[in-house]
Amino acid sequence: MVDVTEFIDDAKAEIREELGDSTAIIALSGGVDSSTAAALAYEAVGDQLVPVYVDTGLMRKGETEEIREVFDYMESLRIVDASDRFFAELDGVTDPEEKRHRIGEQFIREFETVAEEVDADYLVQGTIYPDRIESEGTIKSHHNVGGLPDAVDFEGIVEPMRDLYKDEVREVARALDLEEIISERMPFPGPGLAVRVIGEVTPEKVEVCREATAIVEEELEEYDPWQAFAAVLGRATGVKGDNRVHGHVVAVRSVESRDGMTARAQELEWETLQRLQSRIAGTIDEVSRVVYDVTHKPPATIEYE
Ligand code: XMP
């Protein structure tokens, strides 16, 4: 990207031209990509764009409230509470690709419902360059690429950021005055905390992951990681009070990266690691053990599933 202002002007012109007088819909996840795409398209066509935020129950702590505040200026914004439906879909599912698939499908169903309600002709998406590359290589299925609601006969899809890398998206977000909370936010996967819970995704495990992730984000802010989060790996024996417990094992992951395609595990101070384990195992009852993931990408991926 040569110049941010020029990119924004061109993208807005492209969106206006594609949409004409039609109504468009966009999935607003709260991540940098979809937020930036939504803000860009909303600047271009106003309430002709209907941003839809689906609360899957797999979001980070406080995320839905933040979205409500940050995007309050978009009168057409829809917030759908679908957490019960997502957990029902994930009940008993342990295969990583199957989880992603079911989440993607449920997303699509939620969209279809709103798209039909508002009679949307176009779909705007926050797809960026690395999403397209990884999907082409089938490293992992990204639900925001290729997962189109086919019950809705869209006239077209608009992907204004299809050639941008993540750091360029952040530049665009800053230029659009998107609040720091969004523009500087760590990338967050479409399937949410589900890809950070190994095995079956239950409301209880997701809650552990959510609470632990909030602690990790807070404690590691000074390291300025590309992504830092907690994952729930399985269970292991521990001792809490006078009792032996079979609690959750929480992994802390903190990586540096430019575009998410490769990454390096961050070197953390021992005191930081100890503070993390004491806060996570100390304040979350169900956690008996905390480990730090030292694996780079490759061979690991950033997320766990
Ligand atoms: P992995 O785990 O493949 O992740 O090393 C690379 C980057 O992509 C994010 N990620 C996703 N983003 N939908 C998304 O929008 C997805 O399904 C998805 N899976 C992974 C991940 O957080 C990291 O930044």
Short mmCIF file of C-alpha atoms and ligand atoms in Angstrom, two decimals:
data_model
loop_
_atom_site.label_atom_id
_atom_site.label_comp_id
_atom_site.label_asym_id
_atom_site.label_seq_id
_atom_site.Cartn_x
_atom_site.Cartn_y
_atom_site.Cartn_z
CA MET A 1 0.00 0.00 0.00
CA VAL A 2 1.54 3.26 -1.08
CA ASP A 3 -0.56 5.87 0.68
CA VAL A 4 -3.29 5.35 3.29
CA THR A 5 -5.44 8.31 2.28
CA GLU A 6 -5.31 7.29 -1.34
CA PHE A 7 -6.19 3.69 -0.41
CA ILE A 8 -9.19 4.87 1.62
CA ASP A 9 -10.47 7.15 -1.14
CA ASP A 10 -10.11 4.44 -3.76
CA ALA A 11 -11.72 1.79 -1.56
CA LYS A 12 -14.69 4.04 -0.77
CA ALA A 13 -15.15 4.85 -4.44
CA GLU A 14 -15.01 1.15 -5.29
CA ILE A 15 -17.61 0.31 -2.62
CA ARG A 16 -19.96 3.08 -3.79
CA GLU A 17 -19.64 2.02 -7.38
CA GLU A 18 -20.25 -1.66 -6.62
CA LEU A 19 -23.22 -1.06 -4.36
CA GLY A 20 -25.06 1.72 -6.15
CA ASP A 21 -28.32 2.10 -4.21
CA SER A 22 -28.30 -1.47 -2.90
CA THR A 23 -28.19 -2.63 0.68
CA ALA A 24 -25.11 -4.49 1.90
CA ILE A 25 -24.42 -6.55 4.95
CA ILE A 26 -21.12 -7.11 6.79
CA ALA A 27 -20.11 -9.40 9.61
CA LEU A 28 -18.59 -7.25 12.30
CA SER A 29 -16.60 -9.49 14.62
CA GLY A 30 -14.84 -6.77 16.59
CA GLY A 31 -11.48 -7.81 15.15
CA VAL A 32 -9.34 -5.28 13.34
CA ASP A 33 -10.16 -6.55 9.86
CA SER A 34 -13.93 -6.61 9.96
CA SER A 35 -14.12 -3.43 12.05
CA THR A 36 -11.96 -1.58 9.55
CA ALA A 37 -13.89 -2.92 6.57
CA ALA A 38 -17.19 -1.96 8.25
CA ALA A 39 -15.97 1.55 9.11
CA LEU A 40 -14.65 2.01 5.57
CA ALA A 41 -17.88 0.83 3.97
CA TYR A 42 -20.04 2.78 6.42
CA GLU A 43 -18.13 5.96 5.52
CA ALA A 44 -18.78 5.15 1.89
CA VAL A 45 -22.50 4.33 1.98
CA GLY A 46 -23.83 5.03 5.51
CA ASP A 47 -26.91 3.08 6.60
CA GLN A 48 -27.08 1.30 3.26
CA LEU A 49 -24.58 -0.94 5.06
CA VAL A 50 -25.97 -3.16 7.81
CA PRO A 51 -23.15 -4.32 10.11
CA VAL A 52 -24.08 -7.49 11.97
CA TYR A 53 -22.31 -8.44 15.16
CA VAL A 54 -23.03 -12.02 16.18
CA ASP A 55 -22.32 -12.75 19.82
CA THR A 56 -21.28 -16.38 19.46
CA GLY A 57 -20.53 -16.83 23.16
CA LEU A 58 -16.92 -17.35 22.01
CA MET A 59 -15.83 -13.74 22.28
CA ARG A 60 -13.27 -12.14 24.57
CA LYS A 61 -14.21 -10.59 27.90
CA GLY A 62 -16.23 -7.40 27.54
CA GLU A 63 -16.08 -7.57 23.74
CA THR A 64 -19.79 -7.23 23.02
CA GLU A 65 -20.13 -4.18 25.27
CA GLU A 66 -17.10 -2.59 23.60
CA ILE A 67 -18.57 -3.14 20.16
CA ARG A 68 -21.83 -1.57 21.25
CA GLU A 69 -19.96 1.54 22.41
CA VAL A 70 -17.41 1.90 19.61
CA PHE A 71 -19.95 1.41 16.81
CA ASP A 72 -22.79 3.25 18.46
CA TYR A 73 -22.63 5.84 15.64
CA MET A 74 -23.76 3.23 13.08
CA GLU A 75 -27.53 3.39 13.29
CA SER A 76 -27.94 0.29 11.16
CA LEU A 77 -25.82 -1.92 13.49
CA ARG A 78 -27.46 -5.22 14.52
CA ILE A 79 -26.29 -7.17 17.56
CA VAL A 80 -27.49 -10.79 17.62
CA ASP A 81 -27.15 -12.89 20.77
CA ALA A 82 -26.63 -16.38 19.36
CA SER A 83 -24.46 -17.99 22.06
CA ASP A 84 -26.97 -20.72 22.95
CA ARG A 85 -27.25 -21.74 19.32
CA PHE A 86 -23.46 -21.91 18.89
CA PHE A 87 -22.92 -24.01 22.01
CA ALA A 88 -25.72 -26.34 20.91
CA GLU A 89 -23.96 -26.77 17.53
CA LEU A 90 -20.64 -27.52 19.26
CA ASP A 91 -22.05 -30.00 21.73
CA GLY A 92 -19.95 -33.20 21.63
CA VAL A 93 -17.76 -32.04 18.70
CA THR A 94 -14.02 -32.60 19.19
CA ASP A 95 -12.51 -32.56 15.70
CA PRO A 96 -10.86 -29.15 15.04
CA GLU A 97 -11.97 -28.83 11.42
CA GLU A 98 -15.49 -29.98 12.31
CA LYS A 99 -15.64 -27.29 15.00
CA ARG A 100 -14.54 -24.61 12.55
CA HIS A 101 -16.99 -25.93 10.01
CA ARG A 102 -19.95 -25.87 12.39
CA ILE A 103 -19.10 -22.40 13.65
CA GLY A 104 -18.80 -21.17 10.07
CA GLU A 105 -22.14 -22.74 9.16
CA GLN A 106 -23.91 -21.28 12.18
CA PHE A 107 -22.44 -17.86 11.34
CA ILE A 108 -23.85 -18.18 7.89
CA ARG A 109 -27.28 -19.08 9.21
CA GLU A 110 -27.26 -16.09 11.54
CA PHE A 111 -26.34 -13.84 8.63
CA GLU A 112 -28.86 -15.30 6.31
CA THR A 113 -31.55 -14.46 8.80
CA VAL A 114 -30.52 -10.81 8.98
CA ALA A 115 -29.67 -10.57 5.27
CA GLU A 116 -33.15 -11.75 4.41
CA GLU A 117 -34.73 -9.40 6.91
CA VAL A 118 -32.98 -6.34 5.48
CA ASP A 119 -33.12 -7.60 1.91
CA ALA A 120 -29.35 -7.29 1.39
CA ASP A 121 -27.96 -7.52 -2.14
CA TYR A 122 -24.26 -7.34 -1.33
CA LEU A 123 -21.88 -8.85 1.14
CA VAL A 124 -18.89 -6.81 2.33
CA GLN A 125 -16.02 -8.79 3.84
CA GLY A 126 -12.85 -7.88 5.74
CA THR A 127 -10.75 -10.53 4.02
CA ILE A 128 -7.06 -9.65 3.89
CA TYR A 129 -4.17 -11.01 1.83
CA PRO A 130 -2.84 -13.66 4.29
CA ASP A 131 -6.37 -15.12 4.67
CA ARG A 132 -6.52 -15.74 0.95
CA ILE A 133 -3.05 -17.28 0.78
CA GLU A 134 -3.55 -19.63 3.72
CA SER A 135 -6.92 -20.74 2.43
CA GLU A 136 -5.51 -21.42 -1.02
CA GLY A 137 -2.86 -23.62 0.58
CA THR A 138 -5.60 -25.26 2.72
CA ILE A 139 -3.39 -24.90 5.80
CA LYS A 140 -6.58 -24.33 7.74
CA SER A 141 -10.08 -23.36 6.81
CA HIS A 142 -10.69 -19.70 7.51
CA HIS A 143 -14.38 -19.26 7.89
CA ASN A 144 -14.24 -15.69 6.63
CA VAL A 145 -13.04 -16.85 3.23
CA GLY A 146 -15.27 -18.73 0.92
CA GLY A 147 -17.98 -19.35 3.49
CA LEU A 148 -20.83 -17.64 1.72
CA PRO A 149 -24.45 -17.75 2.68
CA ASP A 150 -25.81 -19.53 -0.37
CA ALA A 151 -29.47 -19.36 0.59
CA VAL A 152 -29.13 -15.63 0.02
CA ASP A 153 -28.61 -14.76 -3.58
CA PHE A 154 -26.11 -11.92 -3.25
CA GLU A 155 -25.43 -9.89 -6.34
CA GLY A 156 -21.82 -9.55 -5.32
CA ILE A 157 -19.13 -9.59 -2.65
CA VAL A 158 -16.97 -6.59 -1.90
CA GLU A 159 -13.60 -7.18 -0.27
CA PRO A 160 -11.97 -3.76 -0.11
CA MET A 161 -8.91 -4.91 1.86
CA ARG A 162 -8.16 -8.09 -0.08
CA ASP A 163 -4.57 -7.04 -0.88
CA LEU A 164 -3.59 -5.64 2.52
CA TYR A 165 -1.38 -7.09 5.21
CA LYS A 166 -2.36 -6.75 8.85
CA ASP A 167 -0.07 -3.81 9.63
CA GLU A 168 -1.54 -1.96 6.67
CA VAL A 169 -5.06 -2.63 7.95
CA ARG A 170 -4.05 -1.05 11.26
CA GLU A 171 -2.79 2.02 9.41
CA VAL A 172 -6.15 2.30 7.67
CA ALA A 173 -7.98 1.85 11.00
CA ARG A 174 -5.96 4.67 12.58
CA ALA A 175 -6.60 6.91 9.60
CA LEU A 176 -10.34 6.24 9.96
CA ASP A 177 -10.12 7.25 13.64
CA LEU A 178 -11.26 3.84 14.76
CA GLU A 179 -10.74 3.80 18.47
CA GLU A 180 -7.42 2.53 19.71
CA ILE A 181 -9.15 -0.39 21.36
CA ILE A 182 -9.93 -1.68 17.86
CA SER A 183 -7.06 -0.37 15.74
CA GLU A 184 -4.34 -1.61 18.10
CA ARG A 185 -6.15 -4.75 19.06
CA MET A 186 -4.52 -8.11 18.65
CA PRO A 187 -5.82 -10.28 15.82
CA PHE A 188 -8.61 -12.57 16.96
CA PRO A 189 -9.71 -15.60 14.95
CA GLY A 190 -13.20 -15.74 13.45
CA PRO A 191 -14.11 -18.94 15.36
CA GLY A 192 -13.14 -17.12 18.55
CA LEU A 193 -12.16 -18.89 21.74
CA ALA A 194 -13.29 -22.22 20.25
CA VAL A 195 -9.89 -22.61 18.54
CA ARG A 196 -8.22 -22.07 21.92
CA VAL A 197 -10.07 -24.87 23.65
CA ILE A 198 -8.79 -28.31 22.75
CA GLY A 199 -11.46 -30.96 22.44
CA GLU A 200 -15.12 -30.32 23.11
CA VAL A 201 -16.08 -26.68 23.47
CA THR A 202 -18.24 -26.18 26.55
CA PRO A 203 -19.42 -22.93 28.14
CA GLU A 204 -17.30 -23.79 31.22
CA LYS A 205 -14.04 -24.27 29.27
CA VAL A 206 -14.71 -21.14 27.23
CA GLU A 207 -15.23 -19.16 30.42
CA VAL A 208 -11.85 -20.39 31.77
CA CYS A 209 -10.22 -19.42 28.47
CA ARG A 210 -11.91 -16.00 28.52
CA GLU A 211 -10.89 -15.16 32.09
CA ALA A 212 -7.32 -16.42 31.58
CA THR A 213 -6.99 -14.52 28.30
CA ALA A 214 -8.03 -11.28 30.00
CA ILE A 215 -5.24 -11.81 32.55
CA VAL A 216 -2.69 -12.64 29.83
CA GLU A 217 -3.58 -9.57 27.77
CA GLU A 218 -3.22 -7.35 30.81
CA GLU A 219 0.04 -8.84 32.11
CA LEU A 220 1.77 -8.95 28.73
CA GLU A 221 0.77 -5.54 27.42
CA GLU A 222 4.24 -4.17 28.16
CA TYR A 223 5.79 -6.79 25.83
CA ASP A 224 3.68 -5.47 22.98
CA PRO A 225 3.04 -8.92 21.48
CA TRP A 226 1.43 -9.51 18.10
CA GLN A 227 -0.90 -11.91 19.89
CA ALA A 228 -1.02 -13.04 23.49
CA PHE A 229 -3.73 -15.28 24.86
CA ALA A 230 -4.57 -18.33 26.92
CA ALA A 231 -5.69 -21.73 25.68
CA VAL A 232 -7.34 -24.59 27.56
CA LEU A 233 -5.50 -27.81 26.80
CA GLY A 234 -7.04 -30.58 28.88
CA ARG A 235 -6.95 -31.67 32.48
CA ALA A 236 -4.16 -32.55 34.89
CA THR A 237 -3.87 -33.29 38.55
CA GLY A 238 -3.10 -30.49 40.97
CA VAL A 239 -3.49 -29.57 44.62
CA LYS A 240 -5.76 -26.76 45.71
CA GLY A 241 -6.12 -26.14 49.43
CA ASP A 242 -6.02 -29.61 50.95
CA ASN A 243 -7.56 -31.32 47.94
CA ARG A 244 -6.22 -33.05 44.92
CA VAL A 245 -8.08 -31.70 41.90
CA HIS A 246 -8.26 -32.65 38.27
CA GLY A 247 -8.19 -29.13 36.92
CA HIS A 248 -7.67 -27.49 33.55
CA VAL A 249 -4.23 -26.99 32.05
CA VAL A 250 -3.98 -23.47 30.68
CA ALA A 251 -1.32 -22.63 28.11
CA VAL A 252 -0.11 -19.07 27.74
CA ARG A 253 0.91 -18.12 24.22
CA SER A 254 2.62 -14.86 23.30
CA VAL A 255 4.08 -14.35 19.84
CA GLU A 256 5.76 -11.76 17.66
CA SER A 257 4.85 -11.65 13.99
CA ARG A 258 4.42 -9.33 11.04
CA ASP A 259 1.54 -10.97 9.25
CA GLY A 260 0.66 -14.09 11.18
CA MET A 261 2.13 -16.36 8.52
CA THR A 262 5.21 -17.03 10.63
CA ALA A 263 5.67 -16.17 14.28
CA ARG A 264 8.18 -16.34 17.12
CA ALA A 265 7.31 -17.23 20.68
CA GLN A 266 8.23 -14.26 22.88
CA GLU A 267 10.94 -14.45 25.51
CA LEU A 268 9.32 -13.53 28.82
CA GLU A 269 10.88 -12.73 32.19
CA TRP A 270 10.61 -15.47 34.80
CA GLU A 271 8.83 -13.02 37.16
CA THR A 272 6.26 -12.33 34.45
CA LEU A 273 5.67 -16.03 33.92
CA GLN A 274 5.31 -16.55 37.65
CA ARG A 275 2.86 -13.66 37.95
CA LEU A 276 0.84 -15.20 35.14
CA GLN A 277 0.64 -18.62 36.77
CA SER A 278 -0.16 -17.18 40.16
CA ARG A 279 -2.98 -14.97 38.83
CA ILE A 280 -4.43 -17.57 36.48
CA ALA A 281 -4.30 -20.58 38.81
CA GLY A 282 -4.98 -18.37 41.84
CA THR A 283 -8.12 -16.64 40.62
CA ILE A 284 -9.68 -19.24 38.33
CA ASP A 285 -10.84 -22.12 40.50
CA GLU A 286 -10.92 -24.76 37.79
CA VAL A 287 -7.26 -24.23 36.75
CA SER A 288 -4.62 -26.50 38.29
CA ARG A 289 -1.67 -25.83 35.99
CA VAL A 290 -0.26 -23.10 33.75
CA VAL A 291 2.34 -23.70 31.04
CA TYR A 292 4.12 -21.37 28.61
CA ASP A 293 4.20 -22.28 24.91
CA VAL A 294 7.73 -21.75 23.52
CA THR A 295 6.97 -23.01 20.00
CA HIS A 296 7.48 -20.80 16.96
CA LYS A 297 5.34 -20.92 13.79
CA PRO A 298 6.32 -23.13 12.04
CA PRO A 299 6.15 -25.83 13.30
CA ALA A 300 3.16 -24.78 15.44
CA THR A 301 0.36 -22.52 14.30
CA ILE A 302 -0.47 -19.48 16.41
CA GLU A 303 -3.88 -20.79 17.41
CA TYR A 304 -4.37 -24.29 18.82
CA GLU A 305 -6.93 -25.69 16.41
P1 XMP B 1 -2.64 -19.66 12.71
O1 XMP B 1 -3.27 -20.27 13.92
O2 XMP B 1 -3.10 -20.31 11.43
O3 XMP B 1 -3.18 -18.18 12.66
O4 XMP B 1 -1.16 -19.58 12.81
C1 XMP B 1 -2.63 -17.16 11.85
C2 XMP B 1 -3.39 -15.89 12.16
O5 XMP B 1 -4.74 -16.01 11.71
C3 XMP B 1 -5.64 -15.93 12.79
N1 XMP B 1 -6.68 -16.93 12.54
C4 XMP B 1 -7.87 -16.67 11.99
N2 XMP B 1 -8.41 -15.49 11.62
N3 XMP B 1 -10.38 -16.63 10.97
C5 XMP B 1 -9.69 -15.49 11.13
O6 XMP B 1 -10.19 -14.42 10.82
C6 XMP B 1 -9.90 -17.84 11.31
O7 XMP B 1 -10.55 -18.88 11.16
C7 XMP B 1 -8.57 -17.85 11.85
N4 XMP B 1 -7.75 -18.84 12.32
C8 XMP B 1 -6.60 -18.25 12.71
C9 XMP B 1 -4.83 -16.19 14.03
O8 XMP B 1 -5.40 -15.59 15.18
C10 XMP B 1 -3.50 -15.59 13.64
O9 XMP B 1 -3.49 -14.18 13.81
#
